[in-house]
Amino acid sequence: MSSSETNEGRRTILIVEDEWLVATDLMHMIEDIGYHAHGPAHSVSEALDLLNEAEVDAGLLDVNLRGETSYPIADAMAEKGLPFAFLSGYTSDQLRPGFQECPLLSKPITIGALRDRLSLLLRD
């Protein structure tokens, strides 16, 4: 059973963001555009636990998480074949090599940019 069947037909988006206000806004926007928000995770270990506990359809990963980076989460999602986008004030050329071609949503995130990116990630 896919996660979309367990969340009232909505696809599930894993949120990895260590800033409480940004995470809350992001979760509200995700719900407002019709997806189910899972999380937020505030650290790499918390995100990996959430990723292993529930089926998700995609992820939105803040690059910097209080001294850690979300690259291990991105690796785990890629291993599972799950799409993701990074969230950052960085530009793509500032990401670690191997991740510079990954989708990137620039902060501050607008609901329109979020809707468009999720639609592309999920091919809606």
mmCIF file of C-alpha atoms in Angstrom, residues 4-117:
data_model
loop_
_atom_site.group_PDB
_atom_site.id
_atom_site.type_symbol
_atom_site.label_atom_id
_atom_site.label_comp_id
_atom_site.label_asym_id
_atom_site.label_seq_id
_atom_site.Cartn_x
_atom_site.Cartn_y
_atom_site.Cartn_z
ATOM 1 C CA SER A 4 -0.905 8.099 -0.791
ATOM 2 C CA GLU A 5 -3.483 5.452 0.096
ATOM 3 C CA THR A 6 -2.865 5.786 3.829
ATOM 4 C CA ASN A 7 -3.166 9.594 3.995
ATOM 5 C CA GLU A 8 -6.588 10.142 2.452
ATOM 6 C CA GLY A 9 -5.213 9.916 -1.070
ATOM 7 C CA ARG A 10 -2.528 12.533 -0.446
ATOM 8 C CA ARG A 11 1.128 11.994 -1.188
ATOM 9 C CA THR A 12 3.484 12.267 1.774
ATOM 10 C CA ILE A 13 6.379 14.732 1.882
ATOM 11 C CA LEU A 14 9.173 14.315 4.446
ATOM 12 C CA ILE A 15 10.186 17.693 5.885
ATOM 13 C CA VAL A 16 13.741 18.116 7.174
ATOM 14 C CA GLU A 17 14.222 21.613 8.593
ATOM 15 C CA ASP A 18 15.878 22.648 11.858
ATOM 16 C CA GLU A 19 14.345 26.122 12.130
ATOM 17 C CA TRP A 20 10.988 25.788 13.886
ATOM 18 C CA LEU A 21 9.243 28.724 12.175
ATOM 19 C CA VAL A 22 10.423 27.734 8.696
ATOM 20 C CA ALA A 23 9.398 24.109 9.315
ATOM 21 C CA THR A 24 5.952 25.148 10.545
ATOM 22 C CA ASP A 25 5.363 27.438 7.559
ATOM 23 C CA LEU A 26 6.566 24.751 5.173
ATOM 24 C CA MET A 27 4.289 22.129 6.692
ATOM 25 C CA HIS A 28 1.277 24.446 6.433
ATOM 26 C CA MET A 29 2.062 25.237 2.796
ATOM 27 C CA ILE A 30 2.428 21.542 1.963
ATOM 28 C CA GLU A 31 -0.926 20.753 3.548
ATOM 29 C CA ASP A 32 -2.531 23.780 1.833
ATOM 30 C CA ILE A 33 -1.520 22.553 -1.617
ATOM 31 C CA GLY A 34 -2.899 19.089 -0.970
ATOM 32 C CA TYR A 35 -0.030 16.936 0.268
ATOM 33 C CA HIS A 36 0.546 15.281 3.644
ATOM 34 C CA ALA A 37 3.517 16.714 5.588
ATOM 35 C CA HIS A 38 5.583 14.165 7.547
ATOM 36 C CA GLY A 39 7.898 15.519 10.211
ATOM 37 C CA PRO A 40 9.530 17.862 10.608
ATOM 38 C CA ALA A 41 12.851 16.259 11.381
ATOM 39 C CA HIS A 42 15.407 18.601 12.925
ATOM 40 C CA SER A 43 18.521 16.424 12.568
ATOM 41 C CA VAL A 44 20.004 13.770 10.324
ATOM 42 C CA SER A 45 19.284 10.956 12.790
ATOM 43 C CA GLU A 46 15.687 12.078 13.299
ATOM 44 C CA ALA A 47 15.144 12.331 9.536
ATOM 45 C CA LEU A 48 16.581 8.871 8.912
ATOM 46 C CA ASP A 49 14.308 7.462 11.622
ATOM 47 C CA LEU A 50 11.257 9.115 10.028
ATOM 48 C CA LEU A 51 12.313 7.898 6.604
ATOM 49 C CA ASN A 52 12.524 4.323 7.877
ATOM 50 C CA GLU A 53 9.306 4.486 9.926
ATOM 51 C CA ALA A 54 6.875 5.653 7.255
ATOM 52 C CA GLU A 55 6.380 5.525 3.530
ATOM 53 C CA VAL A 56 7.076 8.889 1.972
ATOM 54 C CA ASP A 57 6.768 9.963 -1.631
ATOM 55 C CA ALA A 58 9.363 12.766 -1.633
ATOM 56 C CA GLY A 59 11.480 14.896 0.674
ATOM 57 C CA LEU A 60 12.364 18.521 1.228
ATOM 58 C CA LEU A 61 15.762 18.754 2.896
ATOM 59 C CA ASP A 62 17.317 21.833 4.464
ATOM 60 C CA VAL A 63 21.019 21.623 3.611
ATOM 61 C CA ASN A 64 22.332 22.809 6.994
ATOM 62 C CA LEU A 65 20.974 21.232 10.154
ATOM 63 C CA ARG A 66 22.683 22.714 13.214
ATOM 64 C CA GLY A 67 26.206 21.736 12.296
ATOM 65 C CA GLU A 68 25.242 18.744 10.158
ATOM 66 C CA THR A 69 24.329 18.555 6.502
ATOM 67 C CA SER A 70 21.381 16.686 5.030
ATOM 68 C CA TYR A 71 23.539 14.843 2.484
ATOM 69 C CA PRO A 72 23.225 11.483 4.335
ATOM 70 C CA ILE A 73 19.433 11.864 4.131
ATOM 71 C CA ALA A 74 19.671 12.647 0.422
ATOM 72 C CA ASP A 75 21.832 9.535 -0.040
ATOM 73 C CA ALA A 76 19.269 7.394 1.808
ATOM 74 C CA MET A 77 16.404 8.805 -0.243
ATOM 75 C CA ALA A 78 18.302 8.233 -3.489
ATOM 76 C CA GLU A 79 18.992 4.621 -2.449
ATOM 77 C CA LYS A 80 15.234 4.158 -1.984
ATOM 78 C CA GLY A 81 14.518 5.799 -5.344
ATOM 79 C CA LEU A 82 12.692 8.700 -3.693
ATOM 80 C CA PRO A 83 12.799 12.196 -5.173
ATOM 81 C CA PHE A 84 13.927 15.119 -3.038
ATOM 82 C CA ALA A 85 14.830 18.768 -3.248
ATOM 83 C CA PHE A 86 17.212 20.742 -1.103
ATOM 84 C CA LEU A 87 16.089 23.883 0.719
ATOM 85 C CA SER A 88 18.755 26.518 1.148
ATOM 86 C CA GLY A 89 19.938 30.051 0.864
ATOM 87 C CA TYR A 90 22.861 28.580 -1.088
ATOM 88 C CA THR A 91 23.081 28.365 -4.847
ATOM 89 C CA SER A 92 23.426 24.958 -6.494
ATOM 90 C CA ASP A 93 27.144 25.469 -7.170
ATOM 91 C CA GLN A 94 27.679 25.776 -3.393
ATOM 92 C CA LEU A 95 26.298 22.295 -2.778
ATOM 93 C CA ARG A 96 28.651 19.358 -2.293
ATOM 94 C CA PRO A 97 29.902 17.792 -5.535
ATOM 95 C CA GLY A 98 27.515 15.079 -6.605
ATOM 96 C CA PHE A 99 24.533 17.089 -5.399
ATOM 97 C CA GLN A 100 24.909 20.207 -7.525
ATOM 98 C CA GLU A 101 22.419 18.937 -10.107
ATOM 99 C CA CYS A 102 19.761 18.146 -7.489
ATOM 100 C CA PRO A 103 16.627 20.280 -7.348
ATOM 101 C CA LEU A 104 17.010 23.304 -5.080
ATOM 102 C CA LEU A 105 14.347 25.554 -3.581
ATOM 103 C CA SER A 106 15.797 28.882 -2.508
ATOM 104 C CA LYS A 107 14.769 30.343 0.833
ATOM 105 C CA PRO A 108 12.513 32.091 1.512
ATOM 106 C CA ILE A 109 10.167 29.597 -0.123
ATOM 107 C CA THR A 110 6.925 30.734 -1.717
ATOM 108 C CA ILE A 111 3.867 28.534 -2.008
ATOM 109 C CA GLY A 112 3.976 28.836 -5.812
ATOM 110 C CA ALA A 113 7.600 27.682 -6.011
ATOM 111 C CA LEU A 114 6.842 24.857 -3.581
ATOM 112 C CA ARG A 115 3.810 23.714 -5.585
ATOM 113 C CA ASP A 116 5.792 23.776 -8.831
ATOM 114 C CA ARG A 117 8.774 21.896 -7.369
#
